[in-house]
PDB file of C-alpha atoms and ligand atoms in Angstrom:
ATOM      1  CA  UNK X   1      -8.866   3.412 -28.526  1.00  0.00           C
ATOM      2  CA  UNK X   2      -9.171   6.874 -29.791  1.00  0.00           C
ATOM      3  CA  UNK X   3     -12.429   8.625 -28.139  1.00  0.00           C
ATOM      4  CA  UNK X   4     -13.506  12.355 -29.692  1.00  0.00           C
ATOM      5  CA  UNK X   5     -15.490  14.040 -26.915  1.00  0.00           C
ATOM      6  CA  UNK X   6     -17.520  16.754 -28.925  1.00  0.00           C
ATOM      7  CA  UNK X   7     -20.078  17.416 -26.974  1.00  0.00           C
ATOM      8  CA  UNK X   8     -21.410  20.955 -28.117  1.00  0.00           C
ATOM      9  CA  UNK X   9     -20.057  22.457 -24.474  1.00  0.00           C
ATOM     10  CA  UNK X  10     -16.858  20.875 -24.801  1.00  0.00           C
ATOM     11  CA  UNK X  11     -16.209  22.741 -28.222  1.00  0.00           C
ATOM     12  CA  UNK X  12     -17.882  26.075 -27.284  1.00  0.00           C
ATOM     13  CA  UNK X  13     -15.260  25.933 -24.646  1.00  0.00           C
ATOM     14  CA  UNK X  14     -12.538  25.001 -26.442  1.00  0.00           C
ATOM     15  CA  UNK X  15     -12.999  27.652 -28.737  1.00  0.00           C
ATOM     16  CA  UNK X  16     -13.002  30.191 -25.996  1.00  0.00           C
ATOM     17  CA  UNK X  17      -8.909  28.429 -25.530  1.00  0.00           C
ATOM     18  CA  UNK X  18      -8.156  28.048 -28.558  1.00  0.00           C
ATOM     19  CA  UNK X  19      -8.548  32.236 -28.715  1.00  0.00           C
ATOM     20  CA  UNK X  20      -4.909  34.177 -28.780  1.00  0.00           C
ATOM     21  CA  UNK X  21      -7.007  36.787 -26.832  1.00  0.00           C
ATOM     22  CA  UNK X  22      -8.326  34.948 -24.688  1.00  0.00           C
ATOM     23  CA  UNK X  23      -6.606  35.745 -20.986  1.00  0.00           C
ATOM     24  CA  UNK X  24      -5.031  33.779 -18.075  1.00  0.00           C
ATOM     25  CA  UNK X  25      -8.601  33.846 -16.075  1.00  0.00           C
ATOM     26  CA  UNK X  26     -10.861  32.954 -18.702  1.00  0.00           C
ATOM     27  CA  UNK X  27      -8.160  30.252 -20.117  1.00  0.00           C
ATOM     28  CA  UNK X  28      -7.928  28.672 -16.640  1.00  0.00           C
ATOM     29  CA  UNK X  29     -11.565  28.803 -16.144  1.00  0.00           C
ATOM     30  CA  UNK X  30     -13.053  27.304 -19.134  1.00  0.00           C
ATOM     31  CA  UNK X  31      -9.798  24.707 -19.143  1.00  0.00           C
ATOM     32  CA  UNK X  32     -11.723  23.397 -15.753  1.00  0.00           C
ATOM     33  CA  UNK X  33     -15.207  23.280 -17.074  1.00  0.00           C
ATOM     34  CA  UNK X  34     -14.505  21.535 -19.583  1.00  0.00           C
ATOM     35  CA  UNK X  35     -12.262  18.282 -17.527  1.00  0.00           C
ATOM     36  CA  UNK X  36     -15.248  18.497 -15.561  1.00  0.00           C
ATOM     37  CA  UNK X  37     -17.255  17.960 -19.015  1.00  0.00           C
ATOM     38  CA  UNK X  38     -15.309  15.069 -20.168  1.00  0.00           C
ATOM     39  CA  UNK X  39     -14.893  13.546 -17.434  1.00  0.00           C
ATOM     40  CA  UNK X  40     -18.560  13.086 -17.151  1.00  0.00           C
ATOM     41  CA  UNK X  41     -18.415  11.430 -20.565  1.00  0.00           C
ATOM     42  CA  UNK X  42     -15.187   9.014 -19.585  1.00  0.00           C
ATOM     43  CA  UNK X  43     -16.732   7.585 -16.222  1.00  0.00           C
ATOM     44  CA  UNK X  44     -19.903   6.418 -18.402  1.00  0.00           C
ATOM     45  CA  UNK X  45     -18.677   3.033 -17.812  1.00  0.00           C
ATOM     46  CA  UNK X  46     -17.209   2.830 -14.314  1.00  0.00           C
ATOM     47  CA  UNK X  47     -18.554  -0.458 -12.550  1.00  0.00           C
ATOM     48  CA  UNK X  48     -21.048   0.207  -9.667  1.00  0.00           C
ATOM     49  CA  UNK X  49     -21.599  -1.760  -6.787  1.00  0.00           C
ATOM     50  CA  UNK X  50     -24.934  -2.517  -5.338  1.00  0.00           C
ATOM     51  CA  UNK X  51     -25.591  -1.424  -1.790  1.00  0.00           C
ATOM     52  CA  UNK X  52     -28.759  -1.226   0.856  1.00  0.00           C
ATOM     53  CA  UNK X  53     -29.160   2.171   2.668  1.00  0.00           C
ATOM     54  CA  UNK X  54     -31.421   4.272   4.493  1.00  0.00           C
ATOM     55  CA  UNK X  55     -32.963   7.379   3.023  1.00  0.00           C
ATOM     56  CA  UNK X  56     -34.929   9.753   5.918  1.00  0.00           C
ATOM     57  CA  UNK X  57     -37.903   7.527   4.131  1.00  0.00           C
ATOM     58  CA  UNK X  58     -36.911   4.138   4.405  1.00  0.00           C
ATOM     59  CA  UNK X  59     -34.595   1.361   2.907  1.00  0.00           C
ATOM     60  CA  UNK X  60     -33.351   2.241  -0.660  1.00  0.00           C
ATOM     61  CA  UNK X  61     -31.533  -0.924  -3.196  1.00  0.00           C
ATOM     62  CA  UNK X  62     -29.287   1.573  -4.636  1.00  0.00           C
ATOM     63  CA  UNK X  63     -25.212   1.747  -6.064  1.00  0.00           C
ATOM     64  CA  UNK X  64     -22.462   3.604  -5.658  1.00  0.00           C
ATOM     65  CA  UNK X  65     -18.782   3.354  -7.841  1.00  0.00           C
ATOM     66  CA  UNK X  66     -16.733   0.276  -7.362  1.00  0.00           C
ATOM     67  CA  UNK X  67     -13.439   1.918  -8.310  1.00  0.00           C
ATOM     68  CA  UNK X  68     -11.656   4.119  -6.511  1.00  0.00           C
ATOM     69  CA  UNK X  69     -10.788   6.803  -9.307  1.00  0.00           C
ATOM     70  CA  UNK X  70      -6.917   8.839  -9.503  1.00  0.00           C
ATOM     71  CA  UNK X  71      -6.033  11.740 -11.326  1.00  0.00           C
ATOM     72  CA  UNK X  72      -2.717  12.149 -12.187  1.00  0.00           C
ATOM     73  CA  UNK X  73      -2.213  15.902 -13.932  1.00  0.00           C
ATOM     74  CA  UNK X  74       1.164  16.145 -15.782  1.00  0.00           C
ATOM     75  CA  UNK X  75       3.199  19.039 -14.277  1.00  0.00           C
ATOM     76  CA  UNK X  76       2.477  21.519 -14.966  1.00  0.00           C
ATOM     77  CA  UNK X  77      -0.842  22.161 -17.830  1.00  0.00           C
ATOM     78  CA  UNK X  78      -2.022  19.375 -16.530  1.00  0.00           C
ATOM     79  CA  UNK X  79      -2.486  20.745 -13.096  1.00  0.00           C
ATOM     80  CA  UNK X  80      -5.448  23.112 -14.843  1.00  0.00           C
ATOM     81  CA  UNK X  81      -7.891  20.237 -15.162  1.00  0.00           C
ATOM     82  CA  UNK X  82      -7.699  18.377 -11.709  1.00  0.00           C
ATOM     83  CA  UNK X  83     -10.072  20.657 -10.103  1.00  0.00           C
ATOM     84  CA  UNK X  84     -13.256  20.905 -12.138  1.00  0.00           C
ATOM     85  CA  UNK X  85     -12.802  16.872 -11.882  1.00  0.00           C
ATOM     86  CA  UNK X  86     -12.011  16.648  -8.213  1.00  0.00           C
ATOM     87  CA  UNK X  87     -15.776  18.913  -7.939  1.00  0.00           C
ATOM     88  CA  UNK X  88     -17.554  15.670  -9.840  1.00  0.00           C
ATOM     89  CA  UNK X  89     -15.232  13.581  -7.873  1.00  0.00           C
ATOM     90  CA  UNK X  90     -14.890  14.343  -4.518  1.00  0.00           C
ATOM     91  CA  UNK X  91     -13.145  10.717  -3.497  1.00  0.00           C
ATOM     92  CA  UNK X  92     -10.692  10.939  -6.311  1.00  0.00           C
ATOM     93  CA  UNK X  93      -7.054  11.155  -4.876  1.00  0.00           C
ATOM     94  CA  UNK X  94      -4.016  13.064  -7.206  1.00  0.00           C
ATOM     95  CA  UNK X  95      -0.760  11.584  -7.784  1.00  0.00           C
ATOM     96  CA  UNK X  96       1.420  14.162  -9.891  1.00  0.00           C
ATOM     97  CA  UNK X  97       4.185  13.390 -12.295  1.00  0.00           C
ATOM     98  CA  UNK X  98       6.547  16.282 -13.370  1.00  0.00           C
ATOM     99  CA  UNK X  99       7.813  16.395 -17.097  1.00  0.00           C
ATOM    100  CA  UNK X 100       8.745  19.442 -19.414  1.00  0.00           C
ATOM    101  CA  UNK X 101       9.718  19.216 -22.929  1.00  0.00           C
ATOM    102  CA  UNK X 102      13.573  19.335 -23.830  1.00  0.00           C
ATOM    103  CA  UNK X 103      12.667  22.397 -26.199  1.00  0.00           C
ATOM    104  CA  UNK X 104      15.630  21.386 -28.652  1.00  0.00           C
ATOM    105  CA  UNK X 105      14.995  17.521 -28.633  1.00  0.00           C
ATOM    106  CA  UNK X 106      11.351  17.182 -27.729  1.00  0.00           C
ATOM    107  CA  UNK X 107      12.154  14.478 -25.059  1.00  0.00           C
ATOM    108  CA  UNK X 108      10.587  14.653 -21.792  1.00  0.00           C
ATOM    109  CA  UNK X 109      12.591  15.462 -19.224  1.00  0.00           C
ATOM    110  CA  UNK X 110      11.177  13.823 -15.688  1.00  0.00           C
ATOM    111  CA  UNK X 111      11.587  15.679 -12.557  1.00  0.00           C
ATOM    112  CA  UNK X 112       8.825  14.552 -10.272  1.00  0.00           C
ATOM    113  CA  UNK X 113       6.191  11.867  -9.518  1.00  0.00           C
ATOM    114  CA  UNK X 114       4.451  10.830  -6.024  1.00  0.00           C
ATOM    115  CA  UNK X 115       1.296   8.264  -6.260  1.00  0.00           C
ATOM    116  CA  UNK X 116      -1.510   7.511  -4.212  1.00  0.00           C
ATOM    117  CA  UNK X 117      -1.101   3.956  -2.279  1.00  0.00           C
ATOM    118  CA  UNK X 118      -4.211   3.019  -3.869  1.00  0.00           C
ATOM    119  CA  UNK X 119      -3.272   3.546  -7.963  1.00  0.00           C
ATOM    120  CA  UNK X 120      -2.950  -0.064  -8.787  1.00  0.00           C
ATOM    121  CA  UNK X 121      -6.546  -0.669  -8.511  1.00  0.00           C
ATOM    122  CA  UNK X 122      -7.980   2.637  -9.518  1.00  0.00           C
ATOM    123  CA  UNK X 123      -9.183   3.637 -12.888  1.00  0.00           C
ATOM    124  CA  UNK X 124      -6.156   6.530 -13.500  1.00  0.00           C
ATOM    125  CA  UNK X 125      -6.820   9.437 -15.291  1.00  0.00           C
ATOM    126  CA  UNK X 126      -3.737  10.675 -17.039  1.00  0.00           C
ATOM    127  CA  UNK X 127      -4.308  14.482 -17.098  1.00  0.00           C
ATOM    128  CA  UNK X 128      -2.604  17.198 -19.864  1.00  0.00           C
ATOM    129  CA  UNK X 129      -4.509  19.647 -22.103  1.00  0.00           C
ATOM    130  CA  UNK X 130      -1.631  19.089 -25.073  1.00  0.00           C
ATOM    131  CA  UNK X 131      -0.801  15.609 -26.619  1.00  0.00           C
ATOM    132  CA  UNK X 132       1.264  16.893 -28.832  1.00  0.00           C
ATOM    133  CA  UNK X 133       4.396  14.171 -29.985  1.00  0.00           C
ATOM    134  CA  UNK X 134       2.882  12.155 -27.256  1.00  0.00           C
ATOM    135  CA  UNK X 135       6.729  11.872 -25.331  1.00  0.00           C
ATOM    136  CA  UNK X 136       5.829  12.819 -22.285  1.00  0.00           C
ATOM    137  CA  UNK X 137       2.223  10.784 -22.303  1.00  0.00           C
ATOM    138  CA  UNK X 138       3.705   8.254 -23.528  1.00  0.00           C
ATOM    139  CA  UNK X 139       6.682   8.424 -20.292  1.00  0.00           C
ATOM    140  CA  UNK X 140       3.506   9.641 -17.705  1.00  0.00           C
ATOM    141  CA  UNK X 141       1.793   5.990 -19.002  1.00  0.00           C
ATOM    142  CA  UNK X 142       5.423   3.997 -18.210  1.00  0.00           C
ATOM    143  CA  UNK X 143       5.227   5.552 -15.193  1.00  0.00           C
ATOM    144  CA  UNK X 144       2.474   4.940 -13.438  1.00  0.00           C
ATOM    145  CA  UNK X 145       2.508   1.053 -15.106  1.00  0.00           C
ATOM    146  CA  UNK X 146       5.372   0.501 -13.271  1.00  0.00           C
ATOM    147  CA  UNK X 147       3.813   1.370  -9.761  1.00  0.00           C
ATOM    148  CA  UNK X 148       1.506  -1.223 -10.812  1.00  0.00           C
ATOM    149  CA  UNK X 149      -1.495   0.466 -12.842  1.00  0.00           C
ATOM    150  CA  UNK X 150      -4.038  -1.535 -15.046  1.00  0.00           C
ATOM    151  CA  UNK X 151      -6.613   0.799 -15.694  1.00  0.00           C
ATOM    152  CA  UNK X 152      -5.474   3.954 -17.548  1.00  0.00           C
ATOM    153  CA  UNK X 153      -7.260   6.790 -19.441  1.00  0.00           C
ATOM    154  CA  UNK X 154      -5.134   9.376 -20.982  1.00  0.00           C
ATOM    155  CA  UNK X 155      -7.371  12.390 -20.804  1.00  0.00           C
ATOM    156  CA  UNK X 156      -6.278  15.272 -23.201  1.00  0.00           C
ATOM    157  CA  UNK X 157      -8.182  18.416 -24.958  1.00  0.00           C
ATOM    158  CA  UNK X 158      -5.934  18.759 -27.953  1.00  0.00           C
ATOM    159  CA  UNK X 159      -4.093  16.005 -29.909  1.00  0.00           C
ATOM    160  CA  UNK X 160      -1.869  15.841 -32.880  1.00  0.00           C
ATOM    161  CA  UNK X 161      -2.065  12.891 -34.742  1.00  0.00           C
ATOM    162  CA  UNK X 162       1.819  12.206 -34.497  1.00  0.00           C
ATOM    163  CA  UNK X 163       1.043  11.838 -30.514  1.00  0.00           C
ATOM    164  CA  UNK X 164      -2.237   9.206 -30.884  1.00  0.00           C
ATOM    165  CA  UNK X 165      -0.102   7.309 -33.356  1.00  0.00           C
ATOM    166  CA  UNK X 166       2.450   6.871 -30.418  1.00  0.00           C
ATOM    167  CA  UNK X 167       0.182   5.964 -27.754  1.00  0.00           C
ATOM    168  CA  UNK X 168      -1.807   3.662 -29.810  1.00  0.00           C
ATOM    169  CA  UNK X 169       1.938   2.249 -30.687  1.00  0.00           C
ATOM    170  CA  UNK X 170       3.664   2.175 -27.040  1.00  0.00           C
ATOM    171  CA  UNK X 171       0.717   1.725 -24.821  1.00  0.00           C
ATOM    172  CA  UNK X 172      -2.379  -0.078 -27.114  1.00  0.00           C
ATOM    173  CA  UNK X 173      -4.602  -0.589 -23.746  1.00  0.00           C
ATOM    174  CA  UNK X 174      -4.731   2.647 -22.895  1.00  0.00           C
ATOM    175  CA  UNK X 175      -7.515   4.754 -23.793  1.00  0.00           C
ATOM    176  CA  UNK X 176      -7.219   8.280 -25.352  1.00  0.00           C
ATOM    177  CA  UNK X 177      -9.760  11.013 -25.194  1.00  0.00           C
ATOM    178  CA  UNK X 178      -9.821  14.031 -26.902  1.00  0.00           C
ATOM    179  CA  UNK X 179     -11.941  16.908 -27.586  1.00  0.00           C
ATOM    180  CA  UNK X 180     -10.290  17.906 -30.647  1.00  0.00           C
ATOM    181  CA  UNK X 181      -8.000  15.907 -32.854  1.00  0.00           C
ATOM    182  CA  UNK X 182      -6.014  18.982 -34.896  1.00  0.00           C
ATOM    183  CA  UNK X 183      -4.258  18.895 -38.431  1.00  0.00           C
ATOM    184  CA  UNK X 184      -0.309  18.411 -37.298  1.00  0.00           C
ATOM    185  CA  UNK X 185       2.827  19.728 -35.733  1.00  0.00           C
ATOM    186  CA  UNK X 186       5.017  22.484 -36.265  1.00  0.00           C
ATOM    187  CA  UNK X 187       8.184  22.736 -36.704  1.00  0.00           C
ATOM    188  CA  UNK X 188       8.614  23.409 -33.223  1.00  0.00           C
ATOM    189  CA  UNK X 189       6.437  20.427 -32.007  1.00  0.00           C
ATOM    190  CA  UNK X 190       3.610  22.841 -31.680  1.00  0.00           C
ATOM    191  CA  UNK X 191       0.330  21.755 -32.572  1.00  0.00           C
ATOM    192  CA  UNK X 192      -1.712  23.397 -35.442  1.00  0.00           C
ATOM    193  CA  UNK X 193      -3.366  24.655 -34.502  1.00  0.00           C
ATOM    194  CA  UNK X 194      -3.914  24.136 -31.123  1.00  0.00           C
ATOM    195  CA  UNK X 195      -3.631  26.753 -28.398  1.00  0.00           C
ATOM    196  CA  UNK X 196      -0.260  27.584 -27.979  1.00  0.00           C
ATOM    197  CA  UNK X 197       1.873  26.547 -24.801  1.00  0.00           C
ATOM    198  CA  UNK X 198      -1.195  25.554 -22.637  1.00  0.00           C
ATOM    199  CA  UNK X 199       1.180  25.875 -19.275  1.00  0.00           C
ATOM    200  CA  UNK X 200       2.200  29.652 -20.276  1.00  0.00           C
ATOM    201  CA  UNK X 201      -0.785  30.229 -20.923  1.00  0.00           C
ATOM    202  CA  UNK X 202      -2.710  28.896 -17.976  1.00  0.00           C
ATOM    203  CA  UNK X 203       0.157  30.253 -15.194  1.00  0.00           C
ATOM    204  CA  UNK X 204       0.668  33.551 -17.703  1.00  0.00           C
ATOM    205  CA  UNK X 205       4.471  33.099 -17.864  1.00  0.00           C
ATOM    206  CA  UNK X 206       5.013  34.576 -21.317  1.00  0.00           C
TER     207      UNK X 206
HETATM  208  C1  LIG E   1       3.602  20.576 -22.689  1.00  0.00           C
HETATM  209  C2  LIG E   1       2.270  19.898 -22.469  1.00  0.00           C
HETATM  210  C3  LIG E   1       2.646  18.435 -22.462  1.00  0.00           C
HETATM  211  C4  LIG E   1       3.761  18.380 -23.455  1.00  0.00           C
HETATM  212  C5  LIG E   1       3.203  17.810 -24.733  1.00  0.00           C
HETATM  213  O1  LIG E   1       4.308  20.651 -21.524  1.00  0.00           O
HETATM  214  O2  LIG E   1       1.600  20.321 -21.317  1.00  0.00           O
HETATM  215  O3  LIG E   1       3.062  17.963 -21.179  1.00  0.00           O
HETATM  216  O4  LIG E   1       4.221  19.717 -23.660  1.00  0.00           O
HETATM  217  O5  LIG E   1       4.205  17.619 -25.663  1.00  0.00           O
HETATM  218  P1  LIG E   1       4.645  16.185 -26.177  1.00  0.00           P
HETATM  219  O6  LIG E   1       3.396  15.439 -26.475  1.00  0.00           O
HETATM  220  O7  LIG E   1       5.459  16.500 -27.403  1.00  0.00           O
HETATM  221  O8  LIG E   1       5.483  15.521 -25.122  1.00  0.00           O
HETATM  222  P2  LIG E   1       5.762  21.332 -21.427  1.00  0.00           P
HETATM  223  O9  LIG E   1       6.817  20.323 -21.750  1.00  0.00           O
HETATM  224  O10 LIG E   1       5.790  22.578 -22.246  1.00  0.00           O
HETATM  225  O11 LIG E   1       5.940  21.637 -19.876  1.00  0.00           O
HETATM  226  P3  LIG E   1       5.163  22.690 -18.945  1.00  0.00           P
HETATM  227  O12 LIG E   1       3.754  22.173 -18.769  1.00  0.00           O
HETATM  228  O13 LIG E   1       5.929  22.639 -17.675  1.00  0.00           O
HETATM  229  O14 LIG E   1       5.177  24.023 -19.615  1.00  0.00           O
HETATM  230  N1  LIG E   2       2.911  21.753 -25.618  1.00  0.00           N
HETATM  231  C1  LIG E   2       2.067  22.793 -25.610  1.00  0.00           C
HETATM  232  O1  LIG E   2       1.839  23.427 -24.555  1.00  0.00           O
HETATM  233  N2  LIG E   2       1.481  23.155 -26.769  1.00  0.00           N
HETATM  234  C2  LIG E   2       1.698  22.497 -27.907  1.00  0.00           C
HETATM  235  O2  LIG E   2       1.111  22.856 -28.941  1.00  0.00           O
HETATM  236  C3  LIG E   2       2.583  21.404 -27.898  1.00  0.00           C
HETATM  237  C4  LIG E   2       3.164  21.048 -26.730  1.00  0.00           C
END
């Protein structure tokens, strides 16, 4: 299912992104602040599990999350939005999976991927700003299914429509959130209009 996560925040900050002058600093920044936003949103309905502590005060009937949570950030844009969600999350543990885009073809092109043990039985979070043909989502999702994952949110800030169409196609359990959903590609596979190459633009290599 498709999930638009337009909180006022969340599109404040993507504007900032979305700006050609915006810088390396301020793109990085606001890219965290606003994983840290959605993320918020996503774990709305994460089980809890009942438990009896202690406060300084006396007994408490209180809960605390049943799920262990992952992150897995797409190499390398992705990388950008594990932190402001580790902050919420402190127990979350990060897997990575490394894929660039054949610039010619559009394929992904893996090159890297290490799990946590405990992935299986986690909710995952599939992390990447761009979902643009939704390629290398769509390979990041294969991935982690195969080391045995049930539970898996992609977690994206801009989408193309081509790219929901082909998660909602190759992998119609997973869920998709976005906080924008833009007009199209390019010609290039870029999305329009988007924010340009969100790894350049986060590491400043161009
Ligand atoms: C970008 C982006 C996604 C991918 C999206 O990465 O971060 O991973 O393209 O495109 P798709 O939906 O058509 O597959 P890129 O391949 O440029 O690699 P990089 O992060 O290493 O720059
Ligand atoms: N990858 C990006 O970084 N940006 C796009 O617009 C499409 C793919």
């Amino acid at each position: 299912m498709l999930n638009i996560l337009d909180h006022p925040l969340i599109t404040h900050k993507l504007s900032i992104i979305r700006r050609k002058e915006t810088g390396t600093k301020d793109f990085r920044e606001n890219l965290d602040e606003m994983a840290a936003l959605m993320a918020y949103e996503i774990t709305q309905d994460i089980p809890l599990n009942e438990i009896d502590i202690e406060t300084p005060v006396g007994p408490c009937h209180t809960a605390e999350l049943a799920r262990d949570i992952v992150l897995i950030p797409i190499l390398r844009a992705g990388l950008g939005m594990v932190d402001g969600i580790s902050n919420l999350i402190p127990t979350a543990k990060v897997g990575h999976i490394g894929l660039f885009r054949d610039h010619v073809t559009l394929e992904p092109q893996d090159y890297y991927s290490k799990f946590p043990p405990n992935t299986p039985d986690a909710v995952v979070m599939i992390l990447d700003p761009m979902l643009a043909t939704g390629g290398s989502a769509s390979a990041a999702i294969s991935s982690v299914k195969k080391f045995g994952a049930k539970i898996i949110k992609l977690v994206c800030i801009v989408g193309a429509p081509e790219g929901v169409a082909r998660i909602e196609r190759d992998h119609p359990d997973v869920d998709i959130y976005l906080a924008a959903l833009d007009e199209k590609l390019n010609e290039n596979g870029y999305i329009v209009p988007g924010l340009g190459d969100a790894g350049d633009r986060l590491f400043g290599t161009k």
